[in-house]
Amino acid sequence: MTPSEPGPGLSKRARITIRLTVAPLLLAVLIGVLWLHDHMGRSLPTDILLLVFGLGGAYEVVRLFQQADRAIVRWIAVVASGLLAGVGLFGLDASGRMELRVLVLAAALIVLLVVHLKDTRPIAVERIANTFVPILFVGLLLSFTRELGDGGYGARMYAWVAISAKASDIAGWVVGVPFGKHKMIPSVSPGKSWEGFVAGLVASAAVAAWLPGLLHLPVASWGAVRLALFGLAVGGASILAGVMWSGWKRRLGTKDSSPLIPEIGGVMDLVDSMLLAGPVAWAWIRLGL
């Protein structure tokens, strides 16, 4: 039994009960953090949450890869990812955060090379890559989500992007499970269908166009078409990130990322959509598309 599998004595009913208990608690925590951010006018609550996501996500990825030969190597990935995801805690402006990202990535790579300096076996290259990839995939990508959190509307921007991204997951499941006849990539993610994919994009576009007015965001002035296009980009990025992570888990022979969040699948199964949706949203806004 792998660590991510349920215990042998856990019935289906018990697992459903745990899921119905844990999911609302997680939602309450997320809403509470965003409310604190908005109420305080400071990003500290969400910066701490991003730090936790970075640490937990990197831990799960490195743990699943199981290639690092020493504990210190695994912790390099976890700590570097935490520093990147929690980059907002350092009180830097956007330019300073960009420079810090470069420093953290360079330092992590140098440390990894030094740790493996005397190891000339070909597997050493694989071990370095398997430790550095989580830093890029989790820490670096989550760090760009942080760029949405500046200013008085930061918490609401997070909510807008996150809900638009998650709308694709929810609609994809609601439509794809009962009506999905054409599988997208069955060898990677057998549960995803093209019908669910289209429904997910439509849902993301609709939510992205509707929510800014409700949240009183300045982007409401973009107009419905531009907001819907933004939703399509964010929804597509969310779906792609989910498929990518599903593919990695399938190659590694596991269903859940870890038991860190019981019956939810782990930290990565909670935040995987934001790994690409956040950076895409930030780039879209920054480029003025």
XYZ file of C-alpha atoms in Angstrom, residues 7 30-31 82 84 118 130 132 187 204 220 222 259 269 272-273 280:
17
model
C -6.120 2.500 5.028
C -9.602 29.937 2.060
C -12.517 32.372 2.338
C 8.514 27.811 -0.051
C 9.483 31.359 -4.042
C 31.636 14.101 -6.380
C 14.148 15.473 -10.152
C 15.012 21.044 -9.415
C -3.827 7.105 -21.140
C -14.625 29.794 -16.839
C -15.089 45.160 -14.804
C -12.897 45.638 -19.684
C -2.300 12.009 2.565
C -4.630 18.207 -6.037
C -2.652 22.301 -9.350
C -5.039 24.451 -11.414
C -1.425 33.160 -17.241
